[in-house]
mmCIF file of C-alpha atoms in Angstrom:
data_model
loop_
_atom_site.group_PDB
_atom_site.id
_atom_site.type_symbol
_atom_site.label_atom_id
_atom_site.label_comp_id
_atom_site.label_asym_id
_atom_site.label_seq_id
_atom_site.Cartn_x
_atom_site.Cartn_y
_atom_site.Cartn_z
ATOM 1 C CA MET A 1 0.000 0.000 0.000
ATOM 2 C CA GLY A 2 1.081 3.555 -0.645
ATOM 3 C CA ILE A 3 3.233 2.923 -3.707
ATOM 4 C CA TRP A 4 1.881 3.632 -7.160
ATOM 5 C CA ARG A 5 4.131 3.411 -10.172
ATOM 6 C CA TYR A 6 3.574 4.576 -13.715
ATOM 7 C CA ASP A 7 5.759 1.975 -15.363
ATOM 8 C CA GLY A 8 4.032 1.463 -18.689
ATOM 9 C CA THR A 9 3.080 -2.123 -17.856
ATOM 10 C CA THR A 10 -0.675 -1.736 -18.285
ATOM 11 C CA SER A 11 -2.310 -3.256 -21.313
ATOM 12 C CA SER A 12 -3.254 -1.153 -24.312
ATOM 13 C CA ASP A 13 -6.959 -1.591 -23.433
ATOM 14 C CA GLU A 14 -6.335 -0.368 -19.880
ATOM 15 C CA GLN A 15 -4.332 2.607 -21.130
ATOM 16 C CA SER A 16 -7.113 3.527 -23.549
ATOM 17 C CA ALA A 17 -9.685 3.296 -20.780
ATOM 18 C CA THR A 18 -7.530 5.498 -18.560
ATOM 19 C CA ARG A 19 -7.146 8.127 -21.280
ATOM 20 C CA ARG A 20 -10.908 8.121 -21.896
ATOM 21 C CA THR A 21 -11.543 8.682 -18.174
ATOM 22 C CA ILE A 22 -8.985 11.477 -17.956
ATOM 23 C CA SER A 23 -10.454 13.254 -20.949
ATOM 24 C CA THR A 24 -13.750 13.650 -19.108
ATOM 25 C CA VAL A 25 -12.130 16.128 -16.718
ATOM 26 C CA GLY A 26 -10.705 18.265 -19.482
ATOM 27 C CA VAL A 27 -7.037 17.287 -19.382
ATOM 28 C CA ASP A 28 -5.311 15.394 -22.193
ATOM 29 C CA MET A 29 -2.094 14.070 -20.698
ATOM 30 C CA GLY A 30 -1.307 11.035 -22.812
ATOM 31 C CA GLU A 31 0.296 8.218 -20.861
ATOM 32 C CA LEU A 32 0.691 8.374 -17.106
ATOM 33 C CA ARG A 33 4.176 9.330 -16.000
ATOM 34 C CA GLY A 34 6.347 9.450 -12.923
ATOM 35 C CA THR A 35 6.927 7.351 -9.819
ATOM 36 C CA HIS A 36 4.808 7.998 -6.759
ATOM 37 C CA VAL A 37 5.766 6.976 -3.208
ATOM 38 C CA PRO A 38 3.795 8.709 -0.414
ATOM 39 C CA VAL A 39 6.019 10.046 2.360
ATOM 40 C CA LEU A 40 5.479 8.904 5.983
ATOM 41 C CA LEU A 41 2.261 7.208 4.906
ATOM 42 C CA GLU A 42 1.790 4.869 7.872
ATOM 43 C CA ARG A 43 2.610 7.586 10.399
ATOM 44 C CA CYS A 44 0.098 9.955 8.792
ATOM 45 C CA LEU A 45 -2.583 7.264 8.886
ATOM 46 C CA GLU A 46 -1.787 6.515 12.533
ATOM 47 C CA LEU A 47 -2.127 10.168 13.514
ATOM 48 C CA LEU A 48 -5.365 10.723 11.587
ATOM 49 C CA ALA A 49 -7.095 7.489 12.647
ATOM 50 C CA PRO A 50 -8.540 8.658 16.014
ATOM 51 C CA ALA A 51 -10.212 11.623 14.308
ATOM 52 C CA LEU A 52 -11.603 9.611 11.386
ATOM 53 C CA ASP A 53 -12.772 6.555 13.398
ATOM 54 C CA ARG A 54 -15.284 8.297 15.638
ATOM 55 C CA GLY A 55 -18.430 6.566 14.406
ATOM 56 C CA GLY A 56 -20.685 7.701 11.589
ATOM 57 C CA ARG A 57 -19.556 9.855 8.706
ATOM 58 C CA THR A 58 -16.319 11.807 9.052
ATOM 59 C CA VAL A 59 -14.794 14.361 6.674
ATOM 60 C CA HIS A 60 -11.125 14.478 5.712
ATOM 61 C CA VAL A 61 -9.466 17.177 3.608
ATOM 62 C CA ASP A 62 -6.349 16.388 1.613
ATOM 63 C CA ALA A 63 -5.257 19.962 1.047
ATOM 64 C CA THR A 64 -2.525 18.975 -1.422
ATOM 65 C CA LEU A 65 -4.065 16.013 -3.237
ATOM 66 C CA GLY A 66 -1.438 15.488 -5.923
ATOM 67 C CA LEU A 67 -1.405 11.877 -7.129
ATOM 68 C CA ALA A 68 -3.677 10.876 -4.213
ATOM 69 C CA GLY A 69 -1.394 8.364 -2.502
ATOM 70 C CA HIS A 70 -2.276 9.516 1.016
ATOM 71 C CA ALA A 71 -5.906 10.087 0.025
ATOM 72 C CA GLU A 72 -6.321 6.578 -1.367
ATOM 73 C CA ALA A 73 -4.941 5.043 1.818
ATOM 74 C CA VAL A 74 -7.288 7.138 3.984
ATOM 75 C CA LEU A 75 -10.317 6.050 1.959
ATOM 76 C CA GLU A 76 -9.289 2.394 2.135
ATOM 77 C CA ARG A 77 -8.732 2.480 5.904
ATOM 78 C CA HIS A 78 -11.845 4.504 6.732
ATOM 79 C CA PRO A 79 -14.935 3.340 4.799
ATOM 80 C CA HIS A 80 -17.178 5.978 6.413
ATOM 81 C CA THR A 81 -14.912 8.918 5.622
ATOM 82 C CA VAL A 82 -15.718 11.485 2.926
ATOM 83 C CA LEU A 83 -12.690 12.974 1.171
ATOM 84 C CA ILE A 84 -12.339 16.549 -0.039
ATOM 85 C CA GLY A 85 -9.266 16.732 -2.231
ATOM 86 C CA LEU A 86 -7.792 20.094 -3.204
ATOM 87 C CA ASP A 87 -5.117 20.752 -5.811
ATOM 88 C CA ARG A 88 -4.153 23.692 -7.984
ATOM 89 C CA ASP A 89 -2.659 21.355 -10.632
ATOM 90 C CA THR A 90 -5.300 20.213 -13.140
ATOM 91 C CA GLU A 91 -3.081 17.386 -14.386
ATOM 92 C CA ALA A 92 -2.705 15.994 -10.865
ATOM 93 C CA LEU A 93 -6.470 16.232 -10.317
ATOM 94 C CA ALA A 94 -7.104 14.219 -13.473
ATOM 95 C CA HIS A 95 -4.744 11.456 -12.360
ATOM 96 C CA ALA A 96 -6.276 11.480 -8.867
ATOM 97 C CA ARG A 97 -9.788 11.181 -10.272
ATOM 98 C CA VAL A 98 -8.795 8.032 -12.141
ATOM 99 C CA ARG A 99 -7.016 6.577 -9.131
ATOM 100 C CA LEU A 100 -9.922 7.237 -6.758
ATOM 101 C CA ALA A 101 -12.692 6.259 -9.183
ATOM 102 C CA ARG A 102 -13.827 3.325 -7.019
ATOM 103 C CA PHE A 103 -14.574 5.790 -4.197
ATOM 104 C CA ALA A 104 -16.593 8.141 -6.419
ATOM 105 C CA ASP A 105 -19.587 8.180 -4.038
ATOM 106 C CA ARG A 106 -17.555 9.727 -1.211
ATOM 107 C CA ILE A 107 -15.023 12.051 -2.821
ATOM 108 C CA HIS A 108 -15.076 15.691 -3.862
ATOM 109 C CA LEU A 109 -12.068 16.720 -5.966
ATOM 110 C CA GLU A 110 -11.692 20.475 -6.284
ATOM 111 C CA HIS A 111 -9.442 22.686 -8.411
ATOM 112 C CA ALA A 112 -8.391 25.032 -5.605
ATOM 113 C CA VAL A 113 -5.386 26.252 -3.640
ATOM 114 C CA TYR A 114 -5.269 25.162 -0.009
ATOM 115 C CA ASP A 115 -5.928 28.628 1.384
ATOM 116 C CA GLU A 116 -9.404 28.252 -0.170
ATOM 117 C CA LEU A 117 -10.139 25.293 2.133
ATOM 118 C CA PRO A 118 -12.825 26.972 4.312
ATOM 119 C CA GLU A 119 -14.731 28.246 1.270
ATOM 120 C CA VAL A 120 -14.668 24.831 -0.437
ATOM 121 C CA VAL A 121 -15.803 23.017 2.717
ATOM 122 C CA ALA A 122 -18.654 25.487 3.252
ATOM 123 C CA ARG A 123 -19.740 25.336 -0.393
ATOM 124 C CA LEU A 124 -19.952 21.547 -0.183
ATOM 125 C CA GLY A 125 -22.239 21.877 2.825
ATOM 126 C CA TYR A 126 -20.020 20.551 5.633
ATOM 127 C CA PRO A 127 -20.064 22.546 8.894
ATOM 128 C CA GLY A 128 -16.603 21.296 9.882
ATOM 129 C CA ILE A 129 -13.992 18.649 9.191
ATOM 130 C CA ASP A 130 -12.383 15.831 11.165
ATOM 131 C CA GLY A 131 -8.987 15.559 9.521
ATOM 132 C CA VAL A 132 -6.701 17.566 7.246
ATOM 133 C CA LEU A 133 -3.360 16.735 5.659
ATOM 134 C CA PHE A 134 -0.880 19.153 4.094
ATOM 135 C CA ASP A 135 1.929 17.554 2.069
ATOM 136 C CA LEU A 136 3.799 20.650 0.986
ATOM 137 C CA GLY A 137 6.254 21.463 -1.766
ATOM 138 C CA VAL A 138 6.476 20.026 -5.253
ATOM 139 C CA SER A 139 4.781 16.741 -6.194
ATOM 140 C CA SER A 140 6.263 13.677 -7.853
ATOM 141 C CA LEU A 141 4.282 14.441 -10.997
ATOM 142 C CA GLN A 142 5.626 17.994 -11.231
ATOM 143 C CA LEU A 143 9.188 17.089 -10.324
ATOM 144 C CA ASP A 144 9.439 14.094 -12.670
ATOM 145 C CA ALA A 145 7.810 15.794 -15.660
ATOM 146 C CA PRO A 146 10.583 17.554 -17.634
ATOM 147 C CA ASP A 147 8.181 19.858 -19.475
ATOM 148 C CA ARG A 148 7.027 21.516 -16.220
ATOM 149 C CA GLY A 149 10.416 23.193 -15.608
ATOM 150 C CA PHE A 150 10.748 22.310 -11.917
ATOM 151 C CA ALA A 151 13.872 20.164 -12.225
ATOM 152 C CA TYR A 152 17.290 21.776 -12.599
ATOM 153 C CA ALA A 153 18.775 18.525 -13.971
ATOM 154 C CA GLN A 154 16.576 18.524 -17.103
ATOM 155 C CA ASP A 155 16.230 21.129 -19.835
ATOM 156 C CA ALA A 156 12.718 22.569 -20.124
ATOM 157 C CA PRO A 157 10.868 25.859 -20.504
ATOM 158 C CA LEU A 158 11.023 27.968 -17.338
ATOM 159 C CA ASP A 159 7.430 27.535 -16.175
ATOM 160 C CA MET A 160 7.272 26.177 -12.580
ATOM 161 C CA ARG A 161 3.569 26.973 -12.144
ATOM 162 C CA MET A 162 1.677 24.336 -10.187
ATOM 163 C CA ASP A 163 -1.493 25.672 -11.807
ATOM 164 C CA GLN A 164 -0.676 26.065 -15.472
ATOM 165 C CA THR A 165 -3.967 27.844 -16.138
ATOM 166 C CA ARG A 166 -2.950 31.090 -14.434
ATOM 167 C CA GLY A 167 -0.182 33.135 -12.858
ATOM 168 C CA VAL A 168 3.283 34.298 -13.840
ATOM 169 C CA THR A 169 5.975 31.838 -14.907
ATOM 170 C CA ALA A 170 9.547 31.495 -13.694
ATOM 171 C CA GLU A 171 10.625 32.823 -17.077
ATOM 172 C CA GLU A 172 8.772 36.067 -16.387
ATOM 173 C CA VAL A 173 10.349 36.359 -12.935
ATOM 174 C CA VAL A 174 13.883 35.715 -14.200
ATOM 175 C CA ASN A 175 13.554 38.144 -17.109
ATOM 176 C CA SER A 176 11.669 41.000 -15.454
ATOM 177 C CA TYR A 177 12.665 41.285 -11.775
ATOM 178 C CA SER A 178 15.182 43.950 -10.780
ATOM 179 C CA HIS A 179 18.490 42.930 -9.240
ATOM 180 C CA PRO A 180 17.349 43.733 -5.651
ATOM 181 C CA ASP A 181 14.055 41.877 -6.085
ATOM 182 C CA LEU A 182 15.614 38.815 -7.666
ATOM 183 C CA ALA A 183 18.375 38.677 -5.063
ATOM 184 C CA ARG A 184 15.771 38.968 -2.292
ATOM 185 C CA VAL A 185 13.775 36.030 -3.685
ATOM 186 C CA LEU A 186 16.879 33.831 -3.897
ATOM 187 C CA ARG A 187 18.147 34.848 -0.467
ATOM 188 C CA VAL A 188 14.840 34.575 1.435
ATOM 189 C CA TYR A 189 13.107 31.662 -0.292
ATOM 190 C CA GLY A 190 16.199 29.692 -1.285
ATOM 191 C CA GLU A 191 18.450 30.655 1.630
ATOM 192 C CA GLU A 192 21.094 31.183 -1.058
ATOM 193 C CA LYS A 193 24.337 32.757 0.213
ATOM 194 C CA PHE A 194 25.365 33.849 -3.274
ATOM 195 C CA ALA A 195 22.022 35.435 -4.191
ATOM 196 C CA GLY A 196 23.601 38.742 -5.262
ATOM 197 C CA ARG A 197 26.147 37.089 -7.532
ATOM 198 C CA ILE A 198 23.484 34.906 -9.160
ATOM 199 C CA ALA A 199 21.184 37.897 -9.714
ATOM 200 C CA SER A 200 24.044 39.804 -11.337
ATOM 201 C CA ALA A 201 24.779 36.903 -13.675
ATOM 202 C CA VAL A 202 21.105 36.675 -14.646
ATOM 203 C CA LEU A 203 20.934 40.397 -15.464
ATOM 204 C CA ARG A 204 24.084 40.203 -17.582
ATOM 205 C CA GLU A 205 22.657 37.244 -19.492
ATOM 206 C CA ARG A 206 19.381 39.111 -20.029
ATOM 207 C CA GLU A 207 21.271 41.838 -21.899
ATOM 208 C CA ARG A 208 22.311 39.242 -24.481
ATOM 209 C CA GLY A 209 18.888 37.671 -24.796
ATOM 210 C CA ARG A 210 15.860 36.376 -22.928
ATOM 211 C CA ILE A 211 16.470 33.414 -20.581
ATOM 212 C CA THR A 212 13.943 30.689 -21.460
ATOM 213 C CA SER A 213 15.719 27.421 -20.630
ATOM 214 C CA SER A 214 15.980 25.715 -17.244
ATOM 215 C CA ALA A 215 19.311 24.209 -18.317
ATOM 216 C CA ARG A 216 20.738 27.651 -19.153
ATOM 217 C CA LEU A 217 19.575 29.074 -15.843
ATOM 218 C CA ALA A 218 21.110 26.140 -13.953
ATOM 219 C CA GLU A 219 24.396 26.731 -15.774
ATOM 220 C CA LEU A 220 24.348 30.441 -14.909
ATOM 221 C CA VAL A 221 23.852 29.571 -11.255
ATOM 222 C CA ARG A 222 26.661 27.030 -11.301
ATOM 223 C CA GLU A 223 29.038 29.532 -12.867
ATOM 224 C CA SER A 224 28.103 32.164 -10.243
ATOM 225 C CA ILE A 225 28.936 30.010 -7.229
ATOM 226 C CA PRO A 226 32.634 29.677 -6.210
ATOM 227 C CA ALA A 227 34.134 26.292 -6.964
ATOM 228 C CA PRO A 228 34.727 25.317 -3.304
ATOM 229 C CA ALA A 229 31.051 25.916 -2.506
ATOM 230 C CA ARG A 230 29.983 23.779 -5.461
ATOM 231 C CA ARG A 231 31.700 20.706 -4.066
ATOM 232 C CA THR A 232 29.214 20.208 -1.212
ATOM 233 C CA GLY A 233 25.477 20.439 -0.692
ATOM 234 C CA GLY A 234 24.230 18.801 -3.874
ATOM 235 C CA HIS A 235 23.437 20.533 -7.153
ATOM 236 C CA PRO A 236 24.379 24.229 -6.956
ATOM 237 C CA ALA A 237 21.108 25.310 -8.624
ATOM 238 C CA LYS A 238 18.717 23.561 -6.235
ATOM 239 C CA ARG A 239 18.260 26.568 -3.925
ATOM 240 C CA THR A 240 17.655 28.940 -6.835
ATOM 241 C CA PHE A 241 15.041 26.647 -8.371
ATOM 242 C CA GLN A 242 13.349 26.215 -4.992
ATOM 243 C CA ALA A 243 13.220 29.986 -4.518
ATOM 244 C CA LEU A 244 11.761 30.641 -7.965
ATOM 245 C CA ARG A 245 9.133 27.950 -7.496
ATOM 246 C CA ILE A 246 8.051 29.419 -4.161
ATOM 247 C CA GLU A 247 7.867 32.910 -5.678
ATOM 248 C CA VAL A 248 5.921 31.797 -8.764
ATOM 249 C CA ASN A 249 3.335 29.887 -6.722
ATOM 250 C CA ARG A 250 3.261 32.261 -3.706
ATOM 251 C CA GLU A 251 3.669 29.162 -1.556
ATOM 252 C CA LEU A 252 4.654 30.749 1.750
ATOM 253 C CA ALA A 253 2.084 33.536 1.560
ATOM 254 C CA VAL A 254 -0.628 30.994 0.807
ATOM 255 C CA LEU A 255 0.558 28.656 3.569
ATOM 256 C CA GLU A 256 0.600 31.444 6.141
ATOM 257 C CA THR A 257 -3.112 31.979 5.475
ATOM 258 C CA ALA A 258 -4.037 28.326 4.959
ATOM 259 C CA LEU A 259 -2.764 26.826 8.213
ATOM 260 C CA PRO A 260 -4.825 28.985 10.624
ATOM 261 C CA ALA A 261 -7.852 28.602 8.340
ATOM 262 C CA ALA A 262 -7.548 24.818 8.415
ATOM 263 C CA LEU A 263 -7.181 24.784 12.205
ATOM 264 C CA ASP A 264 -10.311 26.915 12.531
ATOM 265 C CA THR A 265 -12.273 24.521 10.293
ATOM 266 C CA LEU A 266 -11.471 21.420 12.385
ATOM 267 C CA ASP A 267 -14.156 20.115 14.732
ATOM 268 C CA VAL A 268 -13.313 19.220 18.340
ATOM 269 C CA GLY A 269 -11.181 16.091 18.261
ATOM 270 C CA GLY A 270 -10.166 16.820 14.669
ATOM 271 C CA ARG A 271 -6.534 16.455 13.685
ATOM 272 C CA MET A 272 -4.146 18.233 11.325
ATOM 273 C CA VAL A 273 -0.950 16.684 9.942
ATOM 274 C CA VAL A 274 1.617 18.787 8.056
ATOM 275 C CA LEU A 275 4.565 17.448 6.059
ATOM 276 C CA SER A 276 7.167 20.152 5.352
ATOM 277 C CA TYR A 277 10.294 19.825 3.256
ATOM 278 C CA HIS A 278 12.347 22.890 4.099
ATOM 279 C CA SER A 279 12.855 25.137 7.086
ATOM 280 C CA LEU A 280 10.669 28.002 5.810
ATOM 281 C CA GLU A 281 7.559 25.794 5.595
ATOM 282 C CA ASP A 282 8.326 24.123 8.915
ATOM 283 C CA ARG A 283 8.816 27.479 10.635
ATOM 284 C CA LEU A 284 5.407 28.711 9.479
ATOM 285 C CA THR A 285 3.813 25.464 10.647
ATOM 286 C CA LYS A 286 5.460 25.718 14.056
ATOM 287 C CA GLN A 287 4.320 29.323 14.431
ATOM 288 C CA ALA A 288 0.726 28.497 13.480
ATOM 289 C CA LEU A 289 0.607 25.739 16.103
ATOM 290 C CA ALA A 290 2.372 27.781 18.782
ATOM 291 C CA ASP A 291 -0.519 30.228 18.863
ATOM 292 C CA ARG A 292 -2.971 27.421 19.625
ATOM 293 C CA VAL A 293 -1.225 25.148 22.123
ATOM 294 C CA ARG A 294 -0.386 27.600 24.895
ATOM 295 C CA SER A 295 -2.540 29.228 27.539
ATOM 296 C CA LYS A 296 -3.199 32.926 27.045
ATOM 297 C CA GLY A 297 -4.424 33.582 30.577
ATOM 298 C CA PRO A 298 -2.501 35.396 33.349
ATOM 299 C CA VAL A 299 0.226 33.159 34.757
ATOM 300 C CA ASP A 300 -0.569 33.870 38.420
ATOM 301 C CA LEU A 301 -4.223 32.757 38.417
ATOM 302 C CA PRO A 302 -5.012 29.396 40.086
ATOM 303 C CA VAL A 303 -7.606 28.523 37.430
ATOM 304 C CA GLU A 304 -7.813 28.937 33.678
ATOM 305 C CA LEU A 305 -10.040 31.801 32.594
ATOM 306 C CA PRO A 306 -12.787 30.818 30.127
ATOM 307 C CA GLY A 307 -11.532 31.150 26.590
ATOM 308 C CA SER A 308 -7.872 31.568 27.575
ATOM 309 C CA GLY A 309 -6.767 27.934 27.571
ATOM 310 C CA PRO A 310 -5.055 26.026 24.751
ATOM 311 C CA THR A 311 -7.333 25.121 21.866
ATOM 312 C CA PHE A 312 -5.022 22.440 20.430
ATOM 313 C CA ARG A 313 -2.528 19.901 21.709
ATOM 314 C CA LEU A 314 0.559 18.672 19.884
ATOM 315 C CA LEU A 315 0.693 15.027 18.880
ATOM 316 C CA SER A 316 4.477 14.772 18.737
ATOM 317 C CA ARG A 317 7.459 16.348 20.437
ATOM 318 C CA GLY A 318 8.972 18.716 17.898
ATOM 319 C CA ALA A 319 9.165 17.735 14.255
ATOM 320 C CA GLU A 320 9.264 14.044 13.335
ATOM 321 C CA LEU A 321 11.664 12.784 10.684
ATOM 322 C CA ALA A 322 11.479 9.856 8.298
ATOM 323 C CA GLY A 323 13.270 6.716 9.444
ATOM 324 C CA GLU A 324 16.418 5.375 7.845
ATOM 325 C CA ALA A 325 14.563 2.556 6.105
ATOM 326 C CA GLU A 326 12.082 4.950 4.479
ATOM 327 C CA VAL A 327 14.787 7.334 3.323
ATOM 328 C CA THR A 328 16.673 4.423 1.808
ATOM 329 C CA ALA A 329 13.569 3.262 -0.049
ATOM 330 C CA ASN A 330 12.447 6.786 -0.969
ATOM 331 C CA PRO A 331 15.283 9.374 -0.910
ATOM 332 C CA ARG A 332 12.776 12.203 -1.352
ATOM 333 C CA ALA A 333 11.690 11.619 2.246
ATOM 334 C CA ALA A 334 15.098 12.680 3.558
ATOM 335 C CA SER A 335 14.143 16.307 4.239
ATOM 336 C CA VAL A 336 10.594 15.782 5.541
ATOM 337 C CA ARG A 337 9.490 17.285 8.856
ATOM 338 C CA LEU A 338 6.127 16.171 10.286
ATOM 339 C CA ARG A 339 4.068 18.135 12.807
ATOM 340 C CA ALA A 340 0.556 17.296 13.984
ATOM 341 C CA ALA A 341 -2.048 18.648 16.400
ATOM 342 C CA GLU A 342 -5.532 17.847 17.725
ATOM 343 C CA ARG A 343 -8.332 20.295 18.552
ATOM 344 C CA LEU A 344 -9.329 20.293 22.220
ATOM 345 C CA ASP A 345 -12.787 20.517 23.738
ATOM 346 C CA PRO A 346 -13.013 23.877 25.547
ATOM 347 C CA ALA A 347 -15.806 22.518 27.761
ATOM 348 C CA THR A 348 -13.547 19.938 29.391
ATOM 349 C CA GLY A 349 -10.622 22.320 29.507
ATOM 350 C CA GLN A 350 -7.975 19.556 29.547
ATOM 351 C CA GLN A 351 -7.386 20.703 33.110
ATOM 352 C CA GLY A 352 -4.317 18.608 33.877
ATOM 353 C CA ARG A 353 -2.569 19.835 30.793
ATOM 354 C CA THR A 354 -3.419 23.493 31.330
ATOM 355 C CA ASP A 355 -2.266 23.238 34.960
ATOM 356 C CA ARG A 356 1.124 22.004 33.758
ATOM 357 C CA GLU A 357 1.327 24.737 31.123
ATOM 358 C CA ARG A 358 0.416 27.406 33.665
ATOM 359 C CA SER A 359 3.140 26.102 35.993
ATOM 360 C CA ARG A 360 5.681 26.234 33.188
ATOM 361 C CA ARG A 361 4.727 29.797 32.346
ATOM 362 C CA ARG A 362 4.857 30.831 36.011
ATOM 363 C CA ALA A 363 8.297 29.229 36.362
ATOM 364 C CA ARG A 364 9.587 31.009 33.273
ATOM 365 C CA ALA A 365 8.169 34.311 34.523
ATOM 366 C CA THR A 366 9.977 33.997 37.879
ATOM 367 C CA HIS A 367 13.136 32.370 36.442
ATOM 368 C CA GLN A 368 12.725 29.455 38.832
ATOM 369 C CA PRO A 369 13.132 25.752 38.026
ATOM 370 C CA GLU A 370 9.870 23.937 37.388
ATOM 371 C CA THR A 371 8.698 21.615 40.129
ATOM 372 C CA VAL A 372 5.661 20.097 38.458
ATOM 373 C CA SER A 373 5.637 16.775 36.662
ATOM 374 C CA THR A 374 6.372 16.875 32.966
ATOM 375 C CA ALA A 375 4.503 13.643 32.236
ATOM 376 C CA GLY A 376 1.793 13.723 29.628
ATOM 377 C CA PRO A 377 1.342 15.764 26.468
ATOM 378 C CA THR A 378 4.027 18.298 25.720
ATOM 379 C CA VAL A 379 3.925 21.833 24.424
ATOM 380 C CA ASP A 380 7.513 21.726 23.167
ATOM 381 C CA LEU A 381 7.328 22.734 19.515
ATOM 382 C CA GLY A 382 10.839 21.575 18.766
ATOM 383 C CA SER A 383 13.319 23.259 16.507
ATOM 384 C CA SER A 384 13.018 24.541 12.977
ATOM 385 C CA PRO A 385 16.613 24.759 11.857
ATOM 386 C CA GLY A 386 17.418 27.229 9.126
ATOM 387 C CA ASP A 387 19.792 24.728 7.575
ATOM 388 C CA GLY A 388 19.048 25.461 3.956
ATOM 389 C CA ARG A 389 17.230 22.163 3.444
ATOM 390 C CA THR A 390 15.647 22.009 0.026
ATOM 391 C CA ASP A 391 12.613 19.956 -0.791
ATOM 392 C CA GLU A 392 12.997 16.990 -3.109
ATOM 393 C CA GLN A 393 9.454 15.751 -2.653
ATOM 394 C CA GLY A 394 6.262 17.290 -1.538
ATOM 395 C CA GLU A 395 2.867 18.487 -2.382
ATOM 396 C CA GLY A 396 0.267 15.794 -2.790
ATOM 397 C CA THR A 397 2.341 12.666 -2.491
#
């Protein structure tokens, strides 16, 4: 379970049937392509299970549907769960519709960006949701398709749009941004130390002619980085391509809005799982959760004031990583960071937990060592190292 390969081994009749089904959603893709291995699949299912196995119908949102690997596993494990799948990539939606065809009576697949989650859920008539999964970054389909322009190792037009029906392309960014703006994008979104040098090289190349090729851009980046720095850290263009992709798709701006919106849409007992692939995404996730898992009441009160207690609890201590065996089997899992949280019932107050949190806050305020027990759920959000990790796998795996 959880592995789906497009290896060309299906019969000609099956391929024809697949193409006929895909054409009904308005996308003509030809043969299926790519290799799809969902990241941290079993751990995601384990974390979501208590929220989706509560009796009766439950609603799960896959906010980054992609090739529907996680979504398919959720539907198989939870026969009473309705899936709402969101994706901005029409090609991915078409593949997902074929893959999930046997669950047609309990799926809603929507062409939408994940910050539109509350509007989609409301339009479909659901007052709340029980589970939500974000698998961020670039999908297997996008990364493995040379014509999409995401991969620095293959020559292609500089597109990089996840939704090819709208928005600016990477070619437009590279050929129109000023030196300060381009350097800022590379430095902030790619954590690129040589952002200024790369931006200068791009502007010089633009004077000779428009930059349209991913291979040419990758070569410019390589030539801009000093030789000693090129010997470590993988391909020298990976940070630049990451930065351009984030800029083109407004990924961080969208995520900053989407995470609080998703938390607000969860019912009591509902759970959110987020898979991040670089420190910028993980930092935003940590910040969104930090606002929900700590008491906001005065530290010196013996009881929690109504409405001031935590509204969520963390389901893991810090960010979880993929195990060695999974990374060996699927190298794209190497940079993943998982965080998860569950919505609390304000009526019960989770009194033991809020007492411990209040004691921690009081101890911090007085600079005294804590004397209360630390057993039970934790509010430690862990670290989000700015280590320049780049994502090799992501959205909608």
